[in-house]
Amino acid sequence: MAEGCMMALRYGMVFFNLLFWLGGCGILGVGVWLSVTQGNFATLSSSLPSLSAANLLIAVGTIIMVIGCLGCVGAVKESRPLLLTFFILLLLIFFLEILSIMLFFIYQDEIDHYAQRDLKKGLQLFGTEGNVGLTNAWMIVQTDFRCCGVTNHTDWFEVYNASRVPDSCCLEYSDNCGLDNPGTWWTAPCYERVKDWLNENLVALWIFALCTALTQVITAGKLYSTLACSTAR
């Protein structure tokens, strides 16, 4: 009975963590692809220049692959040290997720103020040498979200020291259209536009987070059962 229990749980752990590992490979692959093909698209943040979509995906994909690999090898080899390491990492990630969500809601106003201040600081680097990524990022965001500036299109006036905006703020793009009448510019603030977009997709994000948490709980449950069976042997 114990042998059958161990065999079933081992194959279940291997299959489950293989899917986990393949998911990490996919995320890592997308991150590498973005880094190679969209190298000029970096970040809107001036204080965190390495915080780009490509770098985040590469980091997350790598972490998932390592954890999935530990789970697979530990289950196949029936290695309690590897399974224990896998379990500790899983719990650490789970508690970090819970802590991050709690801190986000507690300090949401402070996060908003800091983000807006940092983004406005980043505007000063727009179009300057060595900041092609930040420049392209702002152009793409303003074009796709049909917005201008962080909190208002007048944010750009301080950058140019004149009543002008980047051409990506124009209702109809053309060279030097940012010098035209303000009536031809987008007036919606980019920060609020992006925030509204995130709120609209919050349900999908929460479903993803809950599925991830459920996956972690199931894996932890399988791990406990595997260790129990191993001890019974």
GROMACS .gro file of C-alpha atoms in nm:
model
  233
    1MET     CA    1   0.000   0.000   0.000
    2ALA     CA    2   0.278   0.239   0.096
    3GLU     CA    3   0.465   0.147  -0.223
    4GLY     CA    4   0.160   0.224  -0.439
    5CYS     CA    5   0.102   0.552  -0.255
    6MET     CA    6   0.464   0.651  -0.310
    7MET     CA    7   0.455   0.562  -0.680
    8ALA     CA    8   0.133   0.753  -0.747
    9LEU     CA    9   0.252   1.064  -0.567
   10ARG     CA   10   0.593   1.051  -0.730
   11TYR     CA   11   0.446   1.043  -1.081
   12GLY     CA   12   0.198   1.311  -0.983
   13MET     CA   13   0.478   1.533  -0.853
   14VAL     CA   14   0.689   1.475  -1.166
   15PHE     CA   15   0.399   1.557  -1.401
   16PHE     CA   16   0.287   1.860  -1.202
   17ASN     CA   17   0.636   2.008  -1.171
   18LEU     CA   18   0.717   1.929  -1.535
   19LEU     CA   19   0.426   2.152  -1.633
   20PHE     CA   20   0.553   2.412  -1.386
   21TRP     CA   21   0.902   2.391  -1.540
   22LEU     CA   22   0.767   2.415  -1.896
   23GLY     CA   23   0.569   2.723  -1.795
   24GLY     CA   24   0.890   2.878  -1.665
   25CYS     CA   25   1.063   2.795  -1.994
   26GLY     CA   26   0.785   2.970  -2.183
   27ILE     CA   27   0.805   3.283  -1.966
   28LEU     CA   28   1.184   3.288  -1.995
   29GLY     CA   29   1.159   3.246  -2.373
   30VAL     CA   30   0.919   3.540  -2.405
   31GLY     CA   31   1.150   3.752  -2.189
   32VAL     CA   32   1.454   3.668  -2.401
   33TRP     CA   33   1.256   3.735  -2.720
   34LEU     CA   34   1.148   4.076  -2.590
   35SER     CA   35   1.503   4.155  -2.484
   36VAL     CA   36   1.640   4.067  -2.829
   37THR     CA   37   1.367   4.209  -3.052
   38GLN     CA   38   1.259   4.504  -2.838
   39GLY     CA   39   1.595   4.598  -2.691
   40ASN     CA   40   1.527   4.971  -2.724
   41PHE     CA   41   1.206   4.945  -2.522
   42ALA     CA   42   1.324   4.971  -2.165
   43THR     CA   43   1.133   5.136  -1.880
   44LEU     CA   44   0.951   5.454  -1.789
   45SER     CA   45   1.128   5.469  -1.452
   46SER     CA   46   1.442   5.678  -1.416
   47SER     CA   47   1.537   5.537  -1.076
   48LEU     CA   48   1.487   5.172  -1.181
   49PRO     CA   49   1.621   5.152  -1.537
   50SER     CA   50   1.653   4.772  -1.523
   51LEU     CA   51   1.285   4.729  -1.434
   52SER     CA   52   1.165   4.639  -1.784
   53ALA     CA   53   0.910   4.383  -1.899
   54ALA     CA   54   1.182   4.169  -2.058
   55ASN     CA   55   1.399   4.162  -1.743
   56LEU     CA   56   1.102   4.084  -1.519
   57LEU     CA   57   0.992   3.794  -1.740
   58ILE     CA   58   1.346   3.655  -1.754
   59ALA     CA   59   1.378   3.671  -1.374
   60VAL     CA   60   1.035   3.514  -1.310
   61GLY     CA   61   1.088   3.245  -1.574
   62THR     CA   62   1.428   3.152  -1.429
   63ILE     CA   63   1.291   3.126  -1.073
   64ILE     CA   64   0.999   2.906  -1.187
   65MET     CA   65   1.234   2.681  -1.386
   66VAL     CA   66   1.468   2.633  -1.088
   67ILE     CA   67   1.182   2.552  -0.850
   68GLY     CA   68   1.015   2.319  -1.099
   69CYS     CA   69   1.345   2.142  -1.162
   70LEU     CA   70   1.398   2.091  -0.788
   71GLY     CA   71   1.050   1.941  -0.756
   72CYS     CA   72   1.097   1.706  -1.053
   73VAL     CA   73   1.443   1.582  -0.954
   74GLY     CA   74   1.342   1.551  -0.590
   75ALA     CA   75   1.038   1.339  -0.680
   76VAL     CA   76   1.226   1.116  -0.926
   77LYS     CA   77   1.522   1.060  -0.694
   78GLU     CA   78   1.298   1.051  -0.385
   79SER     CA   79   1.545   1.294  -0.231
   80ARG     CA   80   1.409   1.443   0.087
   81PRO     CA   81   1.670   1.727   0.094
   82LEU     CA   82   1.566   1.839  -0.255
   83LEU     CA   83   1.196   1.808  -0.173
   84LEU     CA   84   1.249   2.001   0.149
   85THR     CA   85   1.434   2.275  -0.040
   86PHE     CA   86   1.151   2.282  -0.294
   87PHE     CA   87   0.894   2.312  -0.016
   88ILE     CA   88   1.081   2.595   0.160
   89LEU     CA   89   1.113   2.794  -0.165
   90LEU     CA   90   0.745   2.737  -0.239
   91LEU     CA   91   0.639   2.863   0.103
   92LEU     CA   92   0.874   3.161   0.076
   93ILE     CA   93   0.725   3.266  -0.258
   94PHE     CA   94   0.371   3.216  -0.129
   95PHE     CA   95   0.429   3.434   0.180
   96LEU     CA   96   0.605   3.698  -0.031
   97GLU     CA   97   0.299   3.713  -0.259
   98ILE     CA   98   0.066   3.759   0.039
   99LEU     CA   99   0.296   4.022   0.191
  100SER     CA  100   0.323   4.210  -0.139
  101ILE     CA  101  -0.055   4.222  -0.182
  102MET     CA  102  -0.104   4.344   0.176
  103LEU     CA  103   0.165   4.613   0.146
  104PHE     CA  104   0.023   4.728  -0.187
  105PHE     CA  105  -0.323   4.793  -0.040
  106ILE     CA  106  -0.187   4.946   0.281
  107TYR     CA  107   0.049   5.187   0.107
  108GLN     CA  108  -0.146   5.238  -0.215
  109ASP     CA  109  -0.158   5.619  -0.182
  110GLU     CA  110   0.214   5.641  -0.107
  111ILE     CA  111   0.289   5.416  -0.403
  112ASP     CA  112   0.079   5.641  -0.629
  113HIS     CA  113   0.264   5.955  -0.518
  114TYR     CA  114   0.606   5.793  -0.551
  115ALA     CA  115   0.526   5.650  -0.895
  116GLN     CA  116   0.402   5.983  -1.029
  117ARG     CA  117   0.704   6.168  -0.889
  118ASP     CA  118   0.944   5.914  -1.037
  119LEU     CA  119   0.772   5.920  -1.376
  120LYS     CA  120   0.786   6.300  -1.389
  121LYS     CA  121   1.155   6.281  -1.306
  122GLY     CA  122   1.196   6.040  -1.596
  123LEU     CA  123   1.040   6.291  -1.836
  124GLN     CA  124   1.352   6.505  -1.796
  125LEU     CA  125   1.554   6.229  -1.965
  126PHE     CA  126   1.323   6.208  -2.266
  127GLY     CA  127   1.515   6.243  -2.592
  128THR     CA  128   1.854   6.269  -2.422
  129GLU     CA  129   2.160   6.070  -2.520
  130GLY     CA  130   2.175   5.720  -2.372
  131ASN     CA  131   1.802   5.711  -2.294
  132VAL     CA  132   1.663   5.571  -2.617
  133GLY     CA  133   1.471   5.301  -2.428
  134LEU     CA  134   1.294   5.547  -2.200
  135THR     CA  135   1.217   5.775  -2.495
  136ASN     CA  136   1.066   5.490  -2.699
  137ALA     CA  137   0.870   5.370  -2.398
  138TRP     CA  138   0.702   5.708  -2.351
  139MET     CA  139   0.625   5.735  -2.722
  140ILE     CA  140   0.461   5.392  -2.727
  141VAL     CA  141   0.260   5.452  -2.408
  142GLN     CA  142   0.129   5.791  -2.523
  143THR     CA  143   0.038   5.658  -2.866
  144ASP     CA  144  -0.130   5.338  -2.746
  145PHE     CA  145  -0.317   5.490  -2.449
  146ARG     CA  146  -0.395   5.818  -2.626
  147CYS     CA  147  -0.262   6.024  -2.339
  148CYS     CA  148   0.000   6.291  -2.274
  149GLY     CA  149   0.228   6.342  -1.976
  150VAL     CA  150   0.207   6.184  -1.633
  151THR     CA  151  -0.074   6.386  -1.474
  152ASN     CA  152  -0.130   6.640  -1.752
  153HIS     CA  153   0.008   6.738  -2.093
  154THR     CA  154   0.160   7.043  -1.925
  155ASP     CA  155   0.415   6.811  -1.761
  156TRP     CA  156   0.608   6.837  -2.088
  157PHE     CA  157   0.626   7.217  -2.069
  158GLU     CA  158   0.886   7.186  -1.791
  159VAL     CA  159   1.089   6.944  -2.003
  160TYR     CA  160   1.102   7.165  -2.311
  161ASN     CA  161   1.081   7.498  -2.124
  162ALA     CA  162   0.817   7.585  -2.380
  163SER     CA  163   0.451   7.517  -2.462
  164ARG     CA  164   0.517   7.201  -2.662
  165VAL     CA  165   0.482   6.825  -2.626
  166PRO     CA  166   0.631   6.520  -2.801
  167ASP     CA  167   0.477   6.432  -3.136
  168SER     CA  168   0.338   6.111  -2.982
  169CYS     CA  169   0.088   6.333  -2.791
  170CYS     CA  170  -0.080   6.447  -3.111
  171LEU     CA  171  -0.430   6.337  -3.210
  172GLU     CA  172  -0.296   6.291  -3.563
  173TYR     CA  173   0.075   6.219  -3.578
  174SER     CA  174   0.299   6.429  -3.799
  175ASP     CA  175   0.649   6.572  -3.769
  176ASN     CA  176   0.665   6.862  -3.522
  177CYS     CA  177   0.291   6.841  -3.451
  178GLY     CA  178   0.380   6.887  -3.085
  179LEU     CA  179   0.441   7.256  -3.164
  180ASP     CA  180   0.085   7.307  -3.286
  181ASN     CA  181  -0.225   7.426  -3.103
  182PRO     CA  182  -0.297   7.240  -2.773
  183GLY     CA  183  -0.634   7.148  -2.921
  184THR     CA  184  -0.454   6.895  -3.141
  185TRP     CA  185  -0.298   6.707  -2.846
  186TRP     CA  186  -0.421   6.427  -2.622
  187THR     CA  187  -0.508   6.576  -2.282
  188ALA     CA  188  -0.574   6.261  -2.076
  189PRO     CA  189  -0.305   6.184  -1.814
  190CYS     CA  190  -0.108   5.869  -1.891
  191TYR     CA  191  -0.084   5.765  -1.527
  192GLU     CA  192  -0.461   5.755  -1.488
  193ARG     CA  193  -0.511   5.590  -1.827
  194VAL     CA  194  -0.271   5.307  -1.744
  195LYS     CA  195  -0.417   5.276  -1.393
  196ASP     CA  196  -0.771   5.251  -1.537
  197TRP     CA  197  -0.652   4.983  -1.780
  198LEU     CA  198  -0.506   4.784  -1.491
  199ASN     CA  199  -0.830   4.819  -1.293
  200GLU     CA  200  -1.032   4.695  -1.591
  201ASN     CA  201  -0.811   4.388  -1.612
  202LEU     CA  202  -0.787   4.339  -1.236
  203VAL     CA  203  -1.030   4.046  -1.238
  204ALA     CA  204  -0.808   3.854  -1.479
  205LEU     CA  205  -0.502   3.939  -1.269
  206TRP     CA  206  -0.672   3.821  -0.951
  207ILE     CA  207  -0.782   3.495  -1.117
  208PHE     CA  208  -0.424   3.438  -1.227
  209ALA     CA  209  -0.295   3.511  -0.876
  210LEU     CA  210  -0.552   3.276  -0.718
  211CYS     CA  211  -0.468   3.000  -0.966
  212THR     CA  212  -0.100   3.044  -0.888
  213ALA     CA  213  -0.169   3.027  -0.514
  214LEU     CA  214  -0.388   2.718  -0.563
  215THR     CA  215  -0.113   2.555  -0.766
  216GLN     CA  216   0.134   2.621  -0.487
  217VAL     CA  217  -0.100   2.480  -0.223
  218ILE     CA  218  -0.164   2.164  -0.427
  219THR     CA  219   0.209   2.119  -0.480
  220ALA     CA  220   0.277   2.167  -0.109
  221GLY     CA  221   0.005   1.913  -0.026
  222LYS     CA  222   0.154   1.658  -0.265
  223LEU     CA  223   0.495   1.723  -0.113
  224TYR     CA  224   0.375   1.660   0.241
  225SER     CA  225   0.210   1.336   0.130
  226THR     CA  226   0.526   1.227  -0.052
  227LEU     CA  227   0.739   1.292   0.256
  228ALA     CA  228   0.487   1.104   0.470
  229CYS     CA  229   0.496   0.804   0.236
  230SER     CA  230   0.876   0.820   0.229
  231THR     CA  231   0.885   0.814   0.608
  232ALA     CA  232   0.642   0.519   0.619
  233ARG     CA  233   0.881   0.320   0.399
   0.00000   0.00000   0.00000
